[in-house]
Amino acid sequence: MAIDPKELREAFGSFMTGVTIVTSTTADGEPIGFTANSFASVSLDPPLLLVSIANASGNYDNFVGAKRFAINILSEAQTDASNTFARRNPDRFAAVSWTNSALGSPILDEVSAWFDCTMHTVVEAGDHAVLIGQVEHFHTAGLPGLGYYRGGYFTPAKVATEVMTDTKGLISAIIAHDDSLLLVPAPEGGWALPTVEIGNEGADNALERIFARHQPGASPSFVYSVYTDTDTHRQFVTFLCSTPEASARDGQYVALADVPALDIADAAVKSMLQRYCRESALKTYGTYYGNHTCGVVKELIGRES
């Protein structure tokens, strides 16, 4: 079978990815970087990750010969930075705010997460080289990441206004920290998710009200569930959120292992949280669309374990 490079690129583009900016310095200490979505985790012990760089890149020799590099996972607001580092721009770093890492690689401000690496291995692979780095330092800010799909950006945390059809619907949040999630007492007894009515303020502001009351350090990742209760005709939208904070302002963190045995007042929420526990263990997530009893889950992100 003859492979058409253009068609192959389009096929590869059907895989949703995040967006990163890979940085390092030249032998003279000048900062260098490029945009890449060919990033993946490799190993936890030792902690390894990889990213690939094209042989035709103007940064190829510098990165292949580098002793260290950093991965900056971009947040939803950083499409301009992604575009800047994707182009042949001689002064890319003038357009962004950044600081040097402990190892000396540039770390961009306001990224979702960063990894400071020493070079572990360089593997020549066709028209690219695979850079395998050993993680020496890292940080996650909990900001929602910038996505890339079929040649275009997408912002998973900002789609609520597109899926909401009921301006009086309810917004809830699965706020996750490590292997636990935040629950609140339900008015009718048992447990529930932090929830507010959306009203006329919009989904973003409603979600911020949840964070302000329960966990100010939280931020949304993507819409996890959209369903309509066919008995009440109300729409429910749930965001999957994360936080680096181990304590909540209002509510209680519950270990995922304990969630299936809890008294969850709402049957639809109980089913959703059971799905979240399964998906969290597999690190493969999807968004549910349907009603309060049946629907479909469309896979959003996944990671090979």
PDB file of C-alpha atoms in Angstrom:
ATOM      1  CA  MET A   1       0.000   0.000   0.000  1.00  0.00           C
ATOM      2  CA  ALA A   2       1.380   3.417  -0.984  1.00  0.00           C
ATOM      3  CA  ILE A   3       1.214   5.897   1.901  1.00  0.00           C
ATOM      4  CA  ASP A   4       0.139   9.425   1.045  1.00  0.00           C
ATOM      5  CA  PRO A   5       1.914  11.745   3.554  1.00  0.00           C
ATOM      6  CA  LYS A   6      -0.899  14.294   3.520  1.00  0.00           C
ATOM      7  CA  GLU A   7      -3.562  11.669   4.222  1.00  0.00           C
ATOM      8  CA  LEU A   8      -1.360  10.126   6.902  1.00  0.00           C
ATOM      9  CA  ARG A   9      -0.955  13.509   8.596  1.00  0.00           C
ATOM     10  CA  GLU A  10      -4.746  13.952   8.590  1.00  0.00           C
ATOM     11  CA  ALA A  11      -5.200  10.481  10.072  1.00  0.00           C
ATOM     12  CA  PHE A  12      -2.664  11.222  12.815  1.00  0.00           C
ATOM     13  CA  GLY A  13      -4.571  14.458  13.464  1.00  0.00           C
ATOM     14  CA  SER A  14      -7.690  12.528  14.469  1.00  0.00           C
ATOM     15  CA  PHE A  15      -5.981  11.786  17.792  1.00  0.00           C
ATOM     16  CA  MET A  16      -6.751  14.533  20.329  1.00  0.00           C
ATOM     17  CA  THR A  17      -3.647  15.829  22.068  1.00  0.00           C
ATOM     18  CA  GLY A  18      -2.512  18.582  24.327  1.00  0.00           C
ATOM     19  CA  VAL A  19      -0.099  21.271  23.190  1.00  0.00           C
ATOM     20  CA  THR A  20       3.383  21.851  24.588  1.00  0.00           C
ATOM     21  CA  ILE A  21       6.283  24.196  24.072  1.00  0.00           C
ATOM     22  CA  VAL A  22       9.622  22.428  24.384  1.00  0.00           C
ATOM     23  CA  THR A  23      12.484  24.632  25.561  1.00  0.00           C
ATOM     24  CA  SER A  24      16.207  24.497  26.128  1.00  0.00           C
ATOM     25  CA  THR A  25      19.251  26.700  25.498  1.00  0.00           C
ATOM     26  CA  THR A  26      22.004  26.763  22.907  1.00  0.00           C
ATOM     27  CA  ALA A  27      25.650  26.190  23.803  1.00  0.00           C
ATOM     28  CA  ASP A  28      25.898  29.990  24.112  1.00  0.00           C
ATOM     29  CA  GLY A  29      23.019  30.110  26.591  1.00  0.00           C
ATOM     30  CA  GLU A  30      20.389  31.530  24.231  1.00  0.00           C
ATOM     31  CA  PRO A  31      16.827  30.293  24.915  1.00  0.00           C
ATOM     32  CA  ILE A  32      15.296  28.109  22.180  1.00  0.00           C
ATOM     33  CA  GLY A  33      11.936  26.430  21.844  1.00  0.00           C
ATOM     34  CA  PHE A  34       9.331  24.907  19.552  1.00  0.00           C
ATOM     35  CA  THR A  35       5.665  23.924  19.704  1.00  0.00           C
ATOM     36  CA  ALA A  36       4.920  20.199  19.805  1.00  0.00           C
ATOM     37  CA  ASN A  37       1.973  17.906  20.411  1.00  0.00           C
ATOM     38  CA  SER A  38       4.117  14.754  20.092  1.00  0.00           C
ATOM     39  CA  PHE A  39       4.489  14.526  23.879  1.00  0.00           C
ATOM     40  CA  ALA A  40       3.894  11.444  26.008  1.00  0.00           C
ATOM     41  CA  SER A  41       4.775   9.983  29.370  1.00  0.00           C
ATOM     42  CA  VAL A  42       7.042   6.936  29.163  1.00  0.00           C
ATOM     43  CA  SER A  43       7.857   5.682  32.652  1.00  0.00           C
ATOM     44  CA  LEU A  44       7.282   6.465  36.319  1.00  0.00           C
ATOM     45  CA  ASP A  45      10.355   4.610  37.590  1.00  0.00           C
ATOM     46  CA  PRO A  46      12.573   6.151  36.429  1.00  0.00           C
ATOM     47  CA  PRO A  47      10.439   9.178  35.549  1.00  0.00           C
ATOM     48  CA  LEU A  48      10.719   9.494  31.771  1.00  0.00           C
ATOM     49  CA  LEU A  49       8.850  11.376  29.051  1.00  0.00           C
ATOM     50  CA  LEU A  50       9.308  11.888  25.337  1.00  0.00           C
ATOM     51  CA  VAL A  51       8.756  14.419  22.600  1.00  0.00           C
ATOM     52  CA  SER A  52       9.819  14.350  18.945  1.00  0.00           C
ATOM     53  CA  ILE A  53      11.433  17.011  16.789  1.00  0.00           C
ATOM     54  CA  ALA A  54      11.559  17.107  12.980  1.00  0.00           C
ATOM     55  CA  ASN A  55      14.904  16.737  11.248  1.00  0.00           C
ATOM     56  CA  ALA A  56      14.011  19.827   9.218  1.00  0.00           C
ATOM     57  CA  SER A  57      13.566  21.983  12.339  1.00  0.00           C
ATOM     58  CA  GLY A  58      15.968  24.879  12.699  1.00  0.00           C
ATOM     59  CA  ASN A  59      16.363  23.787  16.338  1.00  0.00           C
ATOM     60  CA  TYR A  60      17.182  20.163  15.500  1.00  0.00           C
ATOM     61  CA  ASP A  61      20.952  20.215  16.127  1.00  0.00           C
ATOM     62  CA  ASN A  62      20.608  22.256  19.312  1.00  0.00           C
ATOM     63  CA  PHE A  63      18.012  19.952  20.843  1.00  0.00           C
ATOM     64  CA  VAL A  64      19.600  16.681  19.764  1.00  0.00           C
ATOM     65  CA  GLY A  65      22.869  17.853  21.306  1.00  0.00           C
ATOM     66  CA  ALA A  66      21.309  19.348  24.433  1.00  0.00           C
ATOM     67  CA  LYS A  67      21.944  17.961  27.900  1.00  0.00           C
ATOM     68  CA  ARG A  68      18.603  19.184  29.196  1.00  0.00           C
ATOM     69  CA  PHE A  69      15.201  20.445  28.081  1.00  0.00           C
ATOM     70  CA  ALA A  70      11.831  21.395  29.548  1.00  0.00           C
ATOM     71  CA  ILE A  71       8.264  20.592  28.552  1.00  0.00           C
ATOM     72  CA  ASN A  72       5.708  23.366  29.057  1.00  0.00           C
ATOM     73  CA  ILE A  73       2.119  22.079  28.841  1.00  0.00           C
ATOM     74  CA  LEU A  74       0.094  25.023  27.620  1.00  0.00           C
ATOM     75  CA  SER A  75      -3.083  26.225  29.286  1.00  0.00           C
ATOM     76  CA  GLU A  76      -6.246  27.163  27.411  1.00  0.00           C
ATOM     77  CA  ALA A  77      -5.325  30.866  27.223  1.00  0.00           C
ATOM     78  CA  GLN A  78      -1.977  30.251  25.495  1.00  0.00           C
ATOM     79  CA  THR A  79      -2.924  29.767  21.850  1.00  0.00           C
ATOM     80  CA  ASP A  80      -0.868  32.860  20.927  1.00  0.00           C
ATOM     81  CA  ALA A  81       2.233  31.365  22.554  1.00  0.00           C
ATOM     82  CA  SER A  82       1.652  28.097  20.695  1.00  0.00           C
ATOM     83  CA  ASN A  83       1.415  29.934  17.374  1.00  0.00           C
ATOM     84  CA  THR A  84       4.509  32.016  18.133  1.00  0.00           C
ATOM     85  CA  PHE A  85       6.688  28.978  18.814  1.00  0.00           C
ATOM     86  CA  ALA A  86       5.249  27.072  15.844  1.00  0.00           C
ATOM     87  CA  ARG A  87       6.570  29.697  13.402  1.00  0.00           C
ATOM     88  CA  ARG A  88      10.112  30.572  12.380  1.00  0.00           C
ATOM     89  CA  ASN A  89      10.382  33.583  14.645  1.00  0.00           C
ATOM     90  CA  PRO A  90      13.883  34.723  15.626  1.00  0.00           C
ATOM     91  CA  ASP A  91      12.696  36.295  18.886  1.00  0.00           C
ATOM     92  CA  ARG A  92      10.008  33.948  20.151  1.00  0.00           C
ATOM     93  CA  PHE A  93      10.752  34.521  23.812  1.00  0.00           C
ATOM     94  CA  ALA A  94      10.089  38.263  23.561  1.00  0.00           C
ATOM     95  CA  ALA A  95       6.387  37.440  23.204  1.00  0.00           C
ATOM     96  CA  VAL A  96       6.082  35.424  26.430  1.00  0.00           C
ATOM     97  CA  SER A  97       6.937  35.728  30.110  1.00  0.00           C
ATOM     98  CA  TRP A  98       9.352  33.086  31.353  1.00  0.00           C
ATOM     99  CA  THR A  99      12.022  32.217  33.897  1.00  0.00           C
ATOM    100  CA  ASN A 100      14.881  29.736  33.977  1.00  0.00           C
ATOM    101  CA  SER A 101      14.315  26.373  35.629  1.00  0.00           C
ATOM    102  CA  ALA A 102      16.669  24.896  38.209  1.00  0.00           C
ATOM    103  CA  LEU A 103      18.475  23.145  35.342  1.00  0.00           C
ATOM    104  CA  GLY A 104      18.539  26.291  33.209  1.00  0.00           C
ATOM    105  CA  SER A 105      15.765  25.594  30.688  1.00  0.00           C
ATOM    106  CA  PRO A 106      13.094  28.254  30.068  1.00  0.00           C
ATOM    107  CA  ILE A 107       9.798  27.737  31.916  1.00  0.00           C
ATOM    108  CA  LEU A 108       6.842  29.768  30.616  1.00  0.00           C
ATOM    109  CA  ASP A 109       4.486  31.576  32.983  1.00  0.00           C
ATOM    110  CA  GLU A 110       0.832  30.497  33.326  1.00  0.00           C
ATOM    111  CA  VAL A 111       1.312  27.001  31.890  1.00  0.00           C
ATOM    112  CA  SER A 112      -0.827  24.096  33.029  1.00  0.00           C
ATOM    113  CA  ALA A 113       2.246  22.093  34.057  1.00  0.00           C
ATOM    114  CA  TRP A 114       5.975  21.910  33.377  1.00  0.00           C
ATOM    115  CA  PHE A 115       8.670  19.243  33.497  1.00  0.00           C
ATOM    116  CA  ASP A 116      12.383  20.044  33.879  1.00  0.00           C
ATOM    117  CA  CYS A 117      14.405  17.232  32.330  1.00  0.00           C
ATOM    118  CA  THR A 118      17.899  15.984  31.704  1.00  0.00           C
ATOM    119  CA  MET A 119      18.424  14.246  28.384  1.00  0.00           C
ATOM    120  CA  HIS A 120      18.163  10.485  28.807  1.00  0.00           C
ATOM    121  CA  THR A 121      18.260   9.194  25.223  1.00  0.00           C
ATOM    122  CA  VAL A 122      17.958  10.489  21.670  1.00  0.00           C
ATOM    123  CA  VAL A 123      16.470   8.025  19.171  1.00  0.00           C
ATOM    124  CA  GLU A 124      16.695   8.717  15.437  1.00  0.00           C
ATOM    125  CA  ALA A 125      13.357   7.735  13.896  1.00  0.00           C
ATOM    126  CA  GLY A 126      12.697   8.451  10.211  1.00  0.00           C
ATOM    127  CA  ASP A 127      12.315  12.168   9.580  1.00  0.00           C
ATOM    128  CA  HIS A 128      12.206  12.927  13.328  1.00  0.00           C
ATOM    129  CA  ALA A 129      14.291  12.375  16.428  1.00  0.00           C
ATOM    130  CA  VAL A 130      12.665  11.246  19.674  1.00  0.00           C
ATOM    131  CA  LEU A 131      13.980  13.082  22.727  1.00  0.00           C
ATOM    132  CA  ILE A 132      13.555  11.025  25.890  1.00  0.00           C
ATOM    133  CA  GLY A 133      13.988  13.093  29.029  1.00  0.00           C
ATOM    134  CA  GLN A 134      14.357  12.134  32.666  1.00  0.00           C
ATOM    135  CA  VAL A 135      12.186  14.331  34.870  1.00  0.00           C
ATOM    136  CA  GLU A 136      14.217  16.056  37.588  1.00  0.00           C
ATOM    137  CA  HIS A 137      11.652  18.658  38.667  1.00  0.00           C
ATOM    138  CA  PHE A 138       8.007  19.292  37.797  1.00  0.00           C
ATOM    139  CA  HIS A 139       5.011  21.390  38.772  1.00  0.00           C
ATOM    140  CA  THR A 140       1.314  21.357  37.959  1.00  0.00           C
ATOM    141  CA  ALA A 141      -0.811  24.486  38.324  1.00  0.00           C
ATOM    142  CA  GLY A 142      -4.167  22.772  37.794  1.00  0.00           C
ATOM    143  CA  LEU A 143      -5.050  25.065  34.882  1.00  0.00           C
ATOM    144  CA  PRO A 144      -7.113  23.513  32.064  1.00  0.00           C
ATOM    145  CA  GLY A 145      -4.934  22.520  29.141  1.00  0.00           C
ATOM    146  CA  LEU A 146      -5.014  23.632  25.520  1.00  0.00           C
ATOM    147  CA  GLY A 147      -6.157  20.886  23.146  1.00  0.00           C
ATOM    148  CA  TYR A 148      -5.350  20.158  19.508  1.00  0.00           C
ATOM    149  CA  TYR A 149      -7.512  18.142  17.113  1.00  0.00           C
ATOM    150  CA  ARG A 150      -7.498  17.821  13.302  1.00  0.00           C
ATOM    151  CA  GLY A 151      -5.320  20.852  12.781  1.00  0.00           C
ATOM    152  CA  GLY A 152      -7.136  23.194  15.157  1.00  0.00           C
ATOM    153  CA  TYR A 153      -7.180  24.175  18.805  1.00  0.00           C
ATOM    154  CA  PHE A 154      -9.972  23.296  21.197  1.00  0.00           C
ATOM    155  CA  THR A 155     -10.572  24.410  24.764  1.00  0.00           C
ATOM    156  CA  PRO A 156     -12.398  21.629  26.634  1.00  0.00           C
ATOM    157  CA  ALA A 157     -13.185  23.676  29.733  1.00  0.00           C
ATOM    158  CA  LYS A 158     -15.024  26.371  27.766  1.00  0.00           C
ATOM    159  CA  VAL A 159     -17.652  24.322  25.976  1.00  0.00           C
ATOM    160  CA  ALA A 160     -20.385  24.583  28.615  1.00  0.00           C
ATOM    161  CA  THR A 161     -21.980  27.575  26.953  1.00  0.00           C
ATOM    162  CA  GLU A 162     -22.176  25.538  23.749  1.00  0.00           C
ATOM    163  CA  VAL A 163     -23.829  22.482  25.315  1.00  0.00           C
ATOM    164  CA  MET A 164     -26.187  24.302  27.685  1.00  0.00           C
ATOM    165  CA  THR A 165     -29.688  24.485  26.240  1.00  0.00           C
ATOM    166  CA  ASP A 166     -31.469  25.282  29.523  1.00  0.00           C
ATOM    167  CA  THR A 167     -30.564  28.682  30.997  1.00  0.00           C
ATOM    168  CA  LYS A 168     -32.010  27.496  34.310  1.00  0.00           C
ATOM    169  CA  GLY A 169     -29.974  24.315  34.330  1.00  0.00           C
ATOM    170  CA  LEU A 170     -27.643  23.117  37.068  1.00  0.00           C
ATOM    171  CA  ILE A 171     -23.846  23.168  37.051  1.00  0.00           C
ATOM    172  CA  SER A 172     -21.919  20.742  39.244  1.00  0.00           C
ATOM    173  CA  ALA A 173     -18.246  19.943  39.692  1.00  0.00           C
ATOM    174  CA  ILE A 174     -16.219  16.806  40.280  1.00  0.00           C
ATOM    175  CA  ILE A 175     -13.278  18.420  42.092  1.00  0.00           C
ATOM    176  CA  ALA A 176     -10.460  15.899  42.216  1.00  0.00           C
ATOM    177  CA  HIS A 177      -7.312  15.926  44.318  1.00  0.00           C
ATOM    178  CA  ASP A 178      -4.948  12.964  43.941  1.00  0.00           C
ATOM    179  CA  ASP A 179      -7.122   9.843  44.464  1.00  0.00           C
ATOM    180  CA  SER A 180     -10.022  11.634  46.113  1.00  0.00           C
ATOM    181  CA  LEU A 181     -12.919  13.924  45.195  1.00  0.00           C
ATOM    182  CA  LEU A 182     -14.905  16.614  46.964  1.00  0.00           C
ATOM    183  CA  LEU A 183     -18.445  15.850  48.114  1.00  0.00           C
ATOM    184  CA  VAL A 184     -20.992  17.836  50.133  1.00  0.00           C
ATOM    185  CA  PRO A 185     -23.956  16.727  52.270  1.00  0.00           C
ATOM    186  CA  ALA A 186     -27.156  16.442  50.223  1.00  0.00           C
ATOM    187  CA  PRO A 187     -30.280  18.240  51.526  1.00  0.00           C
ATOM    188  CA  GLU A 188     -32.214  14.963  51.473  1.00  0.00           C
ATOM    189  CA  GLY A 189     -29.403  13.061  53.202  1.00  0.00           C
ATOM    190  CA  GLY A 190     -26.355  11.273  51.871  1.00  0.00           C
ATOM    191  CA  TRP A 191     -23.813  12.936  49.624  1.00  0.00           C
ATOM    192  CA  ALA A 192     -23.863  15.126  46.527  1.00  0.00           C
ATOM    193  CA  LEU A 193     -21.552  17.072  44.236  1.00  0.00           C
ATOM    194  CA  PRO A 194     -21.097  20.831  44.715  1.00  0.00           C
ATOM    195  CA  THR A 195     -23.906  22.250  42.556  1.00  0.00           C
ATOM    196  CA  VAL A 196     -25.433  25.634  41.684  1.00  0.00           C
ATOM    197  CA  GLU A 197     -28.193  26.833  39.387  1.00  0.00           C
ATOM    198  CA  ILE A 198     -26.796  28.560  36.334  1.00  0.00           C
ATOM    199  CA  GLY A 199     -29.408  31.338  36.088  1.00  0.00           C
ATOM    200  CA  ASN A 200     -28.598  34.181  33.664  1.00  0.00           C
ATOM    201  CA  GLU A 201     -24.970  34.588  34.672  1.00  0.00           C
ATOM    202  CA  GLY A 202     -23.530  31.947  32.355  1.00  0.00           C
ATOM    203  CA  ALA A 203     -21.834  28.623  33.014  1.00  0.00           C
ATOM    204  CA  ASP A 204     -18.368  30.076  33.657  1.00  0.00           C
ATOM    205  CA  ASN A 205     -19.591  32.375  36.426  1.00  0.00           C
ATOM    206  CA  ALA A 206     -21.698  29.624  37.951  1.00  0.00           C
ATOM    207  CA  LEU A 207     -18.651  27.373  38.100  1.00  0.00           C
ATOM    208  CA  GLU A 208     -16.616  30.151  39.705  1.00  0.00           C
ATOM    209  CA  ARG A 209     -19.305  30.393  42.399  1.00  0.00           C
ATOM    210  CA  ILE A 210     -18.767  26.699  43.141  1.00  0.00           C
ATOM    211  CA  PHE A 211     -15.028  27.215  43.427  1.00  0.00           C
ATOM    212  CA  ALA A 212     -15.384  30.297  45.636  1.00  0.00           C
ATOM    213  CA  ARG A 213     -17.580  28.419  48.096  1.00  0.00           C
ATOM    214  CA  HIS A 214     -15.941  25.013  48.121  1.00  0.00           C
ATOM    215  CA  GLN A 215     -12.412  25.063  46.700  1.00  0.00           C
ATOM    216  CA  PRO A 216     -10.899  28.360  45.462  1.00  0.00           C
ATOM    217  CA  GLY A 217      -7.816  26.514  44.204  1.00  0.00           C
ATOM    218  CA  ALA A 218      -9.791  24.420  41.699  1.00  0.00           C
ATOM    219  CA  SER A 219      -9.908  24.852  37.917  1.00  0.00           C
ATOM    220  CA  PRO A 220     -11.953  23.066  35.226  1.00  0.00           C
ATOM    221  CA  SER A 221     -10.503  20.482  32.852  1.00  0.00           C
ATOM    222  CA  PHE A 222     -13.480  19.619  30.612  1.00  0.00           C
ATOM    223  CA  VAL A 223     -17.210  18.943  30.569  1.00  0.00           C
ATOM    224  CA  TYR A 224     -17.656  15.457  32.001  1.00  0.00           C
ATOM    225  CA  SER A 225     -21.400  14.951  31.709  1.00  0.00           C
ATOM    226  CA  VAL A 226     -24.372  16.618  29.995  1.00  0.00           C
ATOM    227  CA  TYR A 227     -27.809  15.159  30.581  1.00  0.00           C
ATOM    228  CA  THR A 228     -31.455  16.094  30.904  1.00  0.00           C
ATOM    229  CA  ASP A 229     -33.696  14.763  33.647  1.00  0.00           C
ATOM    230  CA  THR A 230     -36.736  13.647  31.655  1.00  0.00           C
ATOM    231  CA  ASP A 231     -38.939  13.835  34.769  1.00  0.00           C
ATOM    232  CA  THR A 232     -38.149  17.461  35.641  1.00  0.00           C
ATOM    233  CA  HIS A 233     -36.944  18.560  32.165  1.00  0.00           C
ATOM    234  CA  ARG A 234     -33.912  20.245  33.715  1.00  0.00           C
ATOM    235  CA  GLN A 235     -30.448  20.052  32.221  1.00  0.00           C
ATOM    236  CA  PHE A 236     -27.403  19.072  34.269  1.00  0.00           C
ATOM    237  CA  VAL A 237     -23.813  19.836  33.228  1.00  0.00           C
ATOM    238  CA  THR A 238     -20.898  18.499  35.273  1.00  0.00           C
ATOM    239  CA  PHE A 239     -17.304  19.666  34.926  1.00  0.00           C
ATOM    240  CA  LEU A 240     -14.301  17.523  35.783  1.00  0.00           C
ATOM    241  CA  CYS A 241     -11.990  19.787  37.775  1.00  0.00           C
ATOM    242  CA  SER A 242      -8.703  19.453  39.611  1.00  0.00           C
ATOM    243  CA  THR A 243      -6.934  21.180  42.463  1.00  0.00           C
ATOM    244  CA  PRO A 244      -3.514  21.004  44.124  1.00  0.00           C
ATOM    245  CA  GLU A 245      -5.164  21.887  47.455  1.00  0.00           C
ATOM    246  CA  ALA A 246      -5.627  19.024  49.927  1.00  0.00           C
ATOM    247  CA  SER A 247      -8.230  20.771  52.090  1.00  0.00           C
ATOM    248  CA  ALA A 248     -11.578  22.280  51.119  1.00  0.00           C
ATOM    249  CA  ARG A 249     -13.329  25.448  52.296  1.00  0.00           C
ATOM    250  CA  ASP A 250     -16.678  23.649  52.334  1.00  0.00           C
ATOM    251  CA  GLY A 251     -17.252  19.915  51.855  1.00  0.00           C
ATOM    252  CA  GLN A 252     -15.173  16.801  52.381  1.00  0.00           C
ATOM    253  CA  TYR A 253     -12.653  14.919  50.279  1.00  0.00           C
ATOM    254  CA  VAL A 254     -13.519  11.235  49.924  1.00  0.00           C
ATOM    255  CA  ALA A 255     -11.133   8.558  48.664  1.00  0.00           C
ATOM    256  CA  LEU A 256     -12.184   7.131  45.296  1.00  0.00           C
ATOM    257  CA  ALA A 257     -11.990   3.636  46.751  1.00  0.00           C
ATOM    258  CA  ASP A 258     -14.754   4.586  49.207  1.00  0.00           C
ATOM    259  CA  VAL A 259     -17.100   6.246  46.703  1.00  0.00           C
ATOM    260  CA  PRO A 260     -18.981   3.107  45.482  1.00  0.00           C
ATOM    261  CA  ALA A 261     -20.188   2.348  49.020  1.00  0.00           C
ATOM    262  CA  LEU A 262     -21.380   5.888  49.786  1.00  0.00           C
ATOM    263  CA  ASP A 263     -24.995   6.946  50.028  1.00  0.00           C
ATOM    264  CA  ILE A 264     -25.271   9.172  46.933  1.00  0.00           C
ATOM    265  CA  ALA A 265     -28.713  10.725  46.996  1.00  0.00           C
ATOM    266  CA  ASP A 266     -29.113  11.221  43.230  1.00  0.00           C
ATOM    267  CA  ALA A 267     -29.021   7.971  41.223  1.00  0.00           C
ATOM    268  CA  ALA A 268     -27.691   9.725  38.102  1.00  0.00           C
ATOM    269  CA  VAL A 269     -24.856  11.301  40.095  1.00  0.00           C
ATOM    270  CA  LYS A 270     -24.076   7.960  41.743  1.00  0.00           C
ATOM    271  CA  SER A 271     -23.771   6.305  38.319  1.00  0.00           C
ATOM    272  CA  MET A 272     -21.592   9.167  37.058  1.00  0.00           C
ATOM    273  CA  LEU A 273     -19.224   8.935  40.022  1.00  0.00           C
ATOM    274  CA  GLN A 274     -18.929   5.173  39.625  1.00  0.00           C
ATOM    275  CA  ARG A 275     -17.905   5.820  35.994  1.00  0.00           C
ATOM    276  CA  TYR A 276     -15.403   8.438  37.151  1.00  0.00           C
ATOM    277  CA  CYS A 277     -13.820   5.952  39.568  1.00  0.00           C
ATOM    278  CA  ARG A 278     -13.391   3.398  36.770  1.00  0.00           C
ATOM    279  CA  GLU A 279     -12.035   5.949  34.306  1.00  0.00           C
ATOM    280  CA  SER A 280      -9.681   7.460  36.866  1.00  0.00           C
ATOM    281  CA  ALA A 281      -8.117   4.048  37.429  1.00  0.00           C
ATOM    282  CA  LEU A 282      -7.614   3.620  33.665  1.00  0.00           C
ATOM    283  CA  LYS A 283      -6.645   7.276  33.023  1.00  0.00           C
ATOM    284  CA  THR A 284      -9.099   7.290  30.117  1.00  0.00           C
ATOM    285  CA  TYR A 285     -11.962   9.770  30.233  1.00  0.00           C
ATOM    286  CA  GLY A 286     -15.063  10.589  28.256  1.00  0.00           C
ATOM    287  CA  THR A 287     -18.040  12.947  28.214  1.00  0.00           C
ATOM    288  CA  TYR A 288     -21.541  11.567  28.814  1.00  0.00           C
ATOM    289  CA  TYR A 289     -24.459  12.805  26.702  1.00  0.00           C
ATOM    290  CA  GLY A 290     -28.047  11.651  27.246  1.00  0.00           C
ATOM    291  CA  ASN A 291     -30.714  11.740  29.911  1.00  0.00           C
ATOM    292  CA  HIS A 292     -30.688  10.771  33.590  1.00  0.00           C
ATOM    293  CA  THR A 293     -31.117   7.058  32.833  1.00  0.00           C
ATOM    294  CA  CYS A 294     -29.364   6.335  29.520  1.00  0.00           C
ATOM    295  CA  GLY A 295     -26.962   7.890  27.047  1.00  0.00           C
ATOM    296  CA  VAL A 296     -23.547   7.532  25.443  1.00  0.00           C
ATOM    297  CA  VAL A 297     -19.996   8.263  26.576  1.00  0.00           C
ATOM    298  CA  LYS A 298     -17.764   9.854  23.952  1.00  0.00           C
ATOM    299  CA  GLU A 299     -14.100   9.318  24.708  1.00  0.00           C
ATOM    300  CA  LEU A 300     -12.236  12.568  25.131  1.00  0.00           C
ATOM    301  CA  ILE A 301      -8.736  11.750  26.302  1.00  0.00           C
ATOM    302  CA  GLY A 302      -6.840   8.576  26.930  1.00  0.00           C
ATOM    303  CA  ARG A 303      -3.398   7.419  27.936  1.00  0.00           C
ATOM    304  CA  GLU A 304      -1.755   4.080  27.358  1.00  0.00           C
ATOM    305  CA  SER A 305      -0.709   2.608  30.674  1.00  0.00           C
TER     306      SER A 305
END
